[in-house]
């Protein structure tokens, strides 16, 4: 059964330096507050996995929390580059960043295999591209019935997965709806998991398009209203598109980024 | 007829290429604009699929990301991200995949990963693959939308992120890629299609006011040109009105 | 886009003698009316696939429509045996029945691979059992990353899949809810599909727990109210448990079964 | 204390074996009865999982099939059948799998496929595997519920549908089966557990009024008996009341 915790306690308990951490949410429900709390707790040497690193990982990378990034699309959606990510890859600032790069289909299937307790997943993917040249984690596999050659990727089993959801009940059952992305797979693939939610309610009521992560499949739940800003939480708040544009300016410059970090993260009140 | 920008010509040319009742895997930006213009013009039954899992989205405005709430709210069905790739894209159910590119070569192969230097120490780090490799592999056909310049239309890619026609005709079949690959490249100067014999991208059409020399100068290899080079019809008033209203409403 | 058809037209158009036909519905939403219409159309030599053959296939087998059965659990749920199935396997009546037998996990994954456009699926299954001795369709496969040995099953791609759902809209978009079983996979895996529905409504309204099969992924839709009886259609009618008990008596005896067939199928009015 | 039937003793012994807060993959019939009695007695937080995709079902009555509407309506989550096997059972998330058997051997291997004759021409054709092979493989432990008789407790199975302890200790590990396999066999006569050294099923407990000779006579091999043979506590009035009310309400 999931424990109901504060964000600070939950992350302090679940995430250690050096862990493989996945934070998922596909445009919608990105666990940004949890990412900033990890910066505040000065976690180091993390291997960060996420299909679309987005602002949340640009911040963690710029703050020097990450040793390695496993991803499939590293841009600021609708705006352009992730400058902290680029600075780390292009100039090794604030530290070199090892990268392992996939396609979306490959990353999604790595989580699927992880959730399914299988060591690998099979897909039609990557063939003819340069991606397999740069990782051992993309290999050919032959169909034992037809002889056809396909592609295998290994399961991704994070030490900790962090996601954000609209709500949980007091037992720790989690409900999310709208675009649900790869969150179920990312949580089920992980050894431990933390879900931040907009609100903890006495009872979950059924909702069209909602999925439920049962309490016994989640390690901890923390109530963090607004925890997905500047991304959005459907039926709670909209995406702050201007914040994504503002991030471009903040992140473009190391000094300005460091000021932002001091003011908005280290200097900010802890969310819960 | 109104004046219009090269960007508008691209969007409208792309919209025209989408046929009623077909399904289309759309990324954000120009592909999404084109698909939503097509829905308002000649293809009201166009099925828009976004990689966030929205099948049959019918947005009123142009979404700013592939995961806008509006897409989920108007979709026939919202599925998980693994499902959209595994059950919908991979088996070849989707007619058209719409892709952009930072670099493109004469066979329609695409780079969206790194430019310059080498992979581990690149000059410019781009966002990477996203859904593109499998969209390029599995959609029945692929439309590319790229501004034509010697920076983008290069003789040799710095990285192959997604496969077009590989090293030429027959290569997709050898690689086991199910779809037909890029059948149409729409630029700000004109339209290219693969030569049926060689699969090399061949200029088949110039947009109004563009010269063949301009197109050649904007291409980093010796551009193949069709024997009968067509001329794109200029955007109609109605096309421009629809496009501009949609864009304005989405600001 | 799915055509809206009558059950008779739809099956006559889509199903030919010798086809591989899957009719799915896990306890809930079993397409029984469609099965009886196939008997009425005197289809022959069908290969029938279904996880739980249930009454619907007991009837088709007893009526001599099937050459082969691909399945994972062949009982009358809550009652006992499927007597027509047993009679075919044990005594070759009315004709010998070839069988290919799986576990539920294996059958479900055969449909998953079919829906995903892959030639096979990987699972942890069958190991140590006698099932692989009796089919070529269960093979070992090695993980290319860990060397671990797992099990592969080939994709199941029916010529036609038939399922029942609560409703469709006039465009042929299909909506079903409650226990949704393996129906989505079975439809997506098939070359052609027919969905019988309780009702065709002008517009589908969102519903908790519902999945939608978009019109463009379905070949044909037929309105067949009560088409899942004696199984159930959640929010339309309950399972007729007594009919399952009565089937035990009817099906136990060849003569009594044939009378039932004459009266209730050949002699019955076509449903729509 | 009331009198009770052997069936009631079995159900209650099975219910007692389920611990609060654990998750349990239940089939229809006695396992479902036992699990629902346990929920009403000592284990209100028992998580019931049905292979129809109902996770955390909380039925008021005993369902008549593993896919009753009541299970879906009271579940925490209803998932597809592929998902229940792939994401929930296969990774070993489920504590206890509850299985029956037509035949069972001394190592807890199970036959639910054919009896007599051979596979292609059997004397009796049974329903087959269903979810059992993977439940037996992947649940953390397995409880078997089988009426004890020489027809069911056989020296050699006619068909291995689901693996218990294979040919003895260490065999599950050699086969790569992740769960612990059958840790408990509940019959109408008593309770058997695998010997920790040999994995052979060993009678550890007799139900009230049953003699060791009766248990031996109902076993098709030379029955191993624990040095300290226990005696099952008879059903309490409260247990019988809960069981009978539940059964009566479900008629």
PDB file of N, CA, C and O in Angstrom, chain D residues 39-73:
ATOM      1  N   UNK D  39     -12.002 -11.916   3.080  1.00  0.00           N
ATOM      2  CA  UNK D  39     -12.244 -10.468   3.087  1.00  0.00           C
ATOM      3  C   UNK D  39     -13.219 -10.064   4.175  1.00  0.00           C
ATOM      4  O   UNK D  39     -13.144  -8.973   4.722  1.00  0.00           O
ATOM      5  N   UNK D  40     -14.164 -10.954   4.488  1.00  0.00           N
ATOM      6  CA  UNK D  40     -15.175 -10.630   5.495  1.00  0.00           C
ATOM      7  C   UNK D  40     -14.732 -11.007   6.912  1.00  0.00           C
ATOM      8  O   UNK D  40     -15.386 -10.634   7.877  1.00  0.00           O
ATOM      9  N   UNK D  41     -13.628 -11.768   6.996  1.00  0.00           N
ATOM     10  CA  UNK D  41     -13.158 -12.187   8.325  1.00  0.00           C
ATOM     11  C   UNK D  41     -11.929 -11.361   8.717  1.00  0.00           C
ATOM     12  O   UNK D  41     -12.043 -10.256   9.187  1.00  0.00           O
ATOM     13  N   UNK D  42     -10.779 -11.909   8.465  1.00  0.00           N
ATOM     14  CA  UNK D  42      -9.540 -11.336   8.991  1.00  0.00           C
ATOM     15  C   UNK D  42      -8.775 -10.513   7.980  1.00  0.00           C
ATOM     16  O   UNK D  42      -7.752  -9.920   8.299  1.00  0.00           O
ATOM     17  N   UNK D  43      -9.203 -10.469   6.719  1.00  0.00           N
ATOM     18  CA  UNK D  43      -8.397  -9.833   5.673  1.00  0.00           C
ATOM     19  C   UNK D  43      -9.231  -8.877   4.820  1.00  0.00           C
ATOM     20  O   UNK D  43      -9.353  -9.057   3.611  1.00  0.00           O
ATOM     21  N   UNK D  44      -9.775  -7.831   5.440  1.00  0.00           N
ATOM     22  CA  UNK D  44     -10.617  -6.899   4.657  1.00  0.00           C
ATOM     23  C   UNK D  44      -9.845  -6.206   3.533  1.00  0.00           C
ATOM     24  O   UNK D  44     -10.445  -5.764   2.559  1.00  0.00           O
ATOM     25  N   UNK D  45      -8.524  -6.124   3.681  1.00  0.00           N
ATOM     26  CA  UNK D  45      -7.720  -5.451   2.657  1.00  0.00           C
ATOM     27  C   UNK D  45      -7.126  -6.396   1.623  1.00  0.00           C
ATOM     28  O   UNK D  45      -6.243  -6.007   0.861  1.00  0.00           O
ATOM     29  N   UNK D  46      -7.602  -7.628   1.594  1.00  0.00           N
ATOM     30  CA  UNK D  46      -7.131  -8.586   0.571  1.00  0.00           C
ATOM     31  C   UNK D  46      -7.475  -8.046  -0.825  1.00  0.00           C
ATOM     32  O   UNK D  46      -8.586  -7.602  -1.073  1.00  0.00           O
ATOM     33  N   UNK D  47      -6.490  -8.078  -1.711  1.00  0.00           N
ATOM     34  CA  UNK D  47      -6.708  -7.554  -3.069  1.00  0.00           C
ATOM     35  C   UNK D  47      -7.027  -8.719  -4.005  1.00  0.00           C
ATOM     36  O   UNK D  47      -6.178  -9.580  -4.238  1.00  0.00           O
ATOM     37  N   UNK D  48      -8.253  -8.747  -4.517  1.00  0.00           N
ATOM     38  CA  UNK D  48      -8.661  -9.855  -5.388  1.00  0.00           C
ATOM     39  C   UNK D  48      -8.431  -9.497  -6.852  1.00  0.00           C
ATOM     40  O   UNK D  48      -8.897  -8.461  -7.328  1.00  0.00           O
ATOM     41  N   UNK D  49      -7.747 -10.374  -7.559  1.00  0.00           N
ATOM     42  CA  UNK D  49      -7.475 -10.144  -8.970  1.00  0.00           C
ATOM     43  C   UNK D  49      -8.075 -11.278  -9.781  1.00  0.00           C
ATOM     44  O   UNK D  49      -7.789 -12.452  -9.527  1.00  0.00           O
ATOM     45  N   UNK D  50      -8.922 -10.912 -10.741  1.00  0.00           N
ATOM     46  CA  UNK D  50      -9.552 -11.906 -11.609  1.00  0.00           C
ATOM     47  C   UNK D  50      -8.956 -11.779 -13.009  1.00  0.00           C
ATOM     48  O   UNK D  50      -8.668 -10.673 -13.464  1.00  0.00           O
ATOM     49  N   UNK D  51      -8.794 -12.903 -13.684  1.00  0.00           N
ATOM     50  CA  UNK D  51      -8.091 -12.883 -14.972  1.00  0.00           C
ATOM     51  C   UNK D  51      -8.848 -12.127 -16.060  1.00  0.00           C
ATOM     52  O   UNK D  51      -8.285 -11.808 -17.099  1.00  0.00           O
ATOM     53  N   UNK D  52     -10.104 -11.815 -15.794  1.00  0.00           N
ATOM     54  CA  UNK D  52     -10.868 -10.980 -16.730  1.00  0.00           C
ATOM     55  C   UNK D  52     -10.364  -9.547 -16.745  1.00  0.00           C
ATOM     56  O   UNK D  52     -10.837  -8.746 -17.550  1.00  0.00           O
ATOM     57  N   UNK D  53      -9.429  -9.204 -15.865  1.00  0.00           N
ATOM     58  CA  UNK D  53      -8.856  -7.860 -15.860  1.00  0.00           C
ATOM     59  C   UNK D  53      -9.298  -7.011 -14.687  1.00  0.00           C
ATOM     60  O   UNK D  53      -8.954  -5.831 -14.614  1.00  0.00           O
ATOM     61  N   UNK D  54     -10.063  -7.593 -13.754  1.00  0.00           N
ATOM     62  CA  UNK D  54     -10.549  -6.838 -12.604  1.00  0.00           C
ATOM     63  C   UNK D  54      -9.510  -6.869 -11.492  1.00  0.00           C
ATOM     64  O   UNK D  54      -9.242  -7.932 -10.910  1.00  0.00           O
ATOM     65  N   UNK D  55      -8.916  -5.717 -11.201  1.00  0.00           N
ATOM     66  CA  UNK D  55      -7.912  -5.606 -10.133  1.00  0.00           C
ATOM     67  C   UNK D  55      -8.585  -5.003  -8.908  1.00  0.00           C
ATOM     68  O   UNK D  55      -9.175  -3.927  -8.985  1.00  0.00           O
ATOM     69  N   UNK D  56      -8.470  -5.694  -7.788  1.00  0.00           N
ATOM     70  CA  UNK D  56      -9.059  -5.159  -6.560  1.00  0.00           C
ATOM     71  C   UNK D  56     -10.571  -5.205  -6.561  1.00  0.00           C
ATOM     72  O   UNK D  56     -11.218  -4.286  -6.073  1.00  0.00           O
ATOM     73  N   UNK D  57     -11.141  -6.284  -7.099  1.00  0.00           N
ATOM     74  CA  UNK D  57     -12.609  -6.426  -7.092  1.00  0.00           C
ATOM     75  C   UNK D  57     -13.085  -6.646  -5.659  1.00  0.00           C
ATOM     76  O   UNK D  57     -12.405  -7.289  -4.858  1.00  0.00           O
ATOM     77  N   UNK D  58     -14.282  -6.100  -5.355  1.00  0.00           N
ATOM     78  CA  UNK D  58     -14.844  -6.215  -4.010  1.00  0.00           C
ATOM     79  C   UNK D  58     -16.300  -6.658  -4.117  1.00  0.00           C
ATOM     80  O   UNK D  58     -17.214  -5.918  -3.769  1.00  0.00           O
ATOM     81  N   UNK D  59     -16.511  -7.887  -4.619  1.00  0.00           N
ATOM     82  CA  UNK D  59     -17.898  -8.305  -4.870  1.00  0.00           C
ATOM     83  C   UNK D  59     -18.683  -8.476  -3.569  1.00  0.00           C
ATOM     84  O   UNK D  59     -18.146  -8.933  -2.566  1.00  0.00           O
ATOM     85  N   UNK D  60     -19.979  -8.104  -3.609  1.00  0.00           N
ATOM     86  CA  UNK D  60     -20.866  -8.304  -2.460  1.00  0.00           C
ATOM     87  C   UNK D  60     -21.308  -9.752  -2.374  1.00  0.00           C
ATOM     88  O   UNK D  60     -21.579 -10.267  -1.307  1.00  0.00           O
ATOM     89  N   UNK D  61     -21.422 -10.367  -3.540  1.00  0.00           N
ATOM     90  CA  UNK D  61     -21.868 -11.761  -3.615  1.00  0.00           C
ATOM     91  C   UNK D  61     -20.755 -12.561  -4.258  1.00  0.00           C
ATOM     92  O   UNK D  61     -19.784 -12.012  -4.760  1.00  0.00           O
ATOM     93  N   UNK D  62     -20.920 -13.876  -4.275  1.00  0.00           N
ATOM     94  CA  UNK D  62     -19.948 -14.707  -4.977  1.00  0.00           C
ATOM     95  C   UNK D  62     -20.223 -14.635  -6.473  1.00  0.00           C
ATOM     96  O   UNK D  62     -21.332 -14.922  -6.916  1.00  0.00           O
ATOM     97  N   UNK D  63     -19.253 -14.243  -7.251  1.00  0.00           N
ATOM     98  CA  UNK D  63     -19.484 -14.195  -8.695  1.00  0.00           C
ATOM     99  C   UNK D  63     -19.660 -15.600  -9.248  1.00  0.00           C
ATOM    100  O   UNK D  63     -19.138 -16.568  -8.703  1.00  0.00           O
ATOM    101  N   UNK D  64     -20.419 -15.711 -10.338  1.00  0.00           N
ATOM    102  CA  UNK D  64     -20.634 -17.020 -10.958  1.00  0.00           C
ATOM    103  C   UNK D  64     -19.642 -17.288 -12.074  1.00  0.00           C
ATOM    104  O   UNK D  64     -19.508 -18.391 -12.570  1.00  0.00           O
ATOM    105  N   UNK D  65     -18.955 -16.234 -12.524  1.00  0.00           N
ATOM    106  CA  UNK D  65     -17.915 -16.412 -13.530  1.00  0.00           C
ATOM    107  C   UNK D  65     -16.809 -15.430 -13.212  1.00  0.00           C
ATOM    108  O   UNK D  65     -17.026 -14.480 -12.457  1.00  0.00           O
ATOM    109  N   UNK D  66     -15.631 -15.651 -13.775  1.00  0.00           N
ATOM    110  CA  UNK D  66     -14.527 -14.730 -13.507  1.00  0.00           C
ATOM    111  C   UNK D  66     -14.709 -13.410 -14.236  1.00  0.00           C
ATOM    112  O   UNK D  66     -13.871 -12.525 -14.105  1.00  0.00           O
ATOM    113  N   UNK D  67     -15.815 -13.274 -14.975  1.00  0.00           N
ATOM    114  CA  UNK D  67     -16.037 -12.035 -15.691  1.00  0.00           C
ATOM    115  C   UNK D  67     -17.377 -11.398 -15.364  1.00  0.00           C
ATOM    116  O   UNK D  67     -17.910 -10.642 -16.167  1.00  0.00           O
ATOM    117  N   UNK D  68     -17.932 -11.666 -14.192  1.00  0.00           N
ATOM    118  CA  UNK D  68     -19.197 -11.044 -13.795  1.00  0.00           C
ATOM    119  C   UNK D  68     -19.094  -9.524 -13.793  1.00  0.00           C
ATOM    120  O   UNK D  68     -18.063  -8.960 -13.411  1.00  0.00           O
ATOM    121  N   UNK D  69     -20.189  -8.885 -14.177  1.00  0.00           N
ATOM    122  CA  UNK D  69     -20.231  -7.425 -14.179  1.00  0.00           C
ATOM    123  C   UNK D  69     -19.916  -6.832 -12.825  1.00  0.00           C
ATOM    124  O   UNK D  69     -19.263  -5.787 -12.705  1.00  0.00           O
ATOM    125  N   UNK D  70     -20.352  -7.507 -11.756  1.00  0.00           N
ATOM    126  CA  UNK D  70     -20.105  -7.060 -10.386  1.00  0.00           C
ATOM    127  C   UNK D  70     -18.613  -6.891 -10.117  1.00  0.00           C
ATOM    128  O   UNK D  70     -18.205  -6.013  -9.360  1.00  0.00           O
ATOM    129  N   UNK D  71     -17.804  -7.738 -10.708  1.00  0.00           N
ATOM    130  CA  UNK D  71     -16.354  -7.637 -10.482  1.00  0.00           C
ATOM    131  C   UNK D  71     -15.817  -6.362 -11.116  1.00  0.00           C
ATOM    132  O   UNK D  71     -15.023  -5.636 -10.498  1.00  0.00           O
ATOM    133  N   UNK D  72     -16.249  -6.073 -12.324  1.00  0.00           N
ATOM    134  CA  UNK D  72     -15.796  -4.850 -12.994  1.00  0.00           C
ATOM    135  C   UNK D  72     -16.290  -3.621 -12.251  1.00  0.00           C
ATOM    136  O   UNK D  72     -15.556  -2.649 -12.069  1.00  0.00           O
ATOM    137  N   UNK D  73     -17.546  -3.673 -11.798  1.00  0.00           N
ATOM    138  CA  UNK D  73     -18.134  -2.489 -11.157  1.00  0.00           C
ATOM    139  C   UNK D  73     -17.481  -2.169  -9.824  1.00  0.00           C
ATOM    140  O   UNK D  73     -17.477  -1.012  -9.407  1.00  0.00           O
TER     141      UNK D  73
END
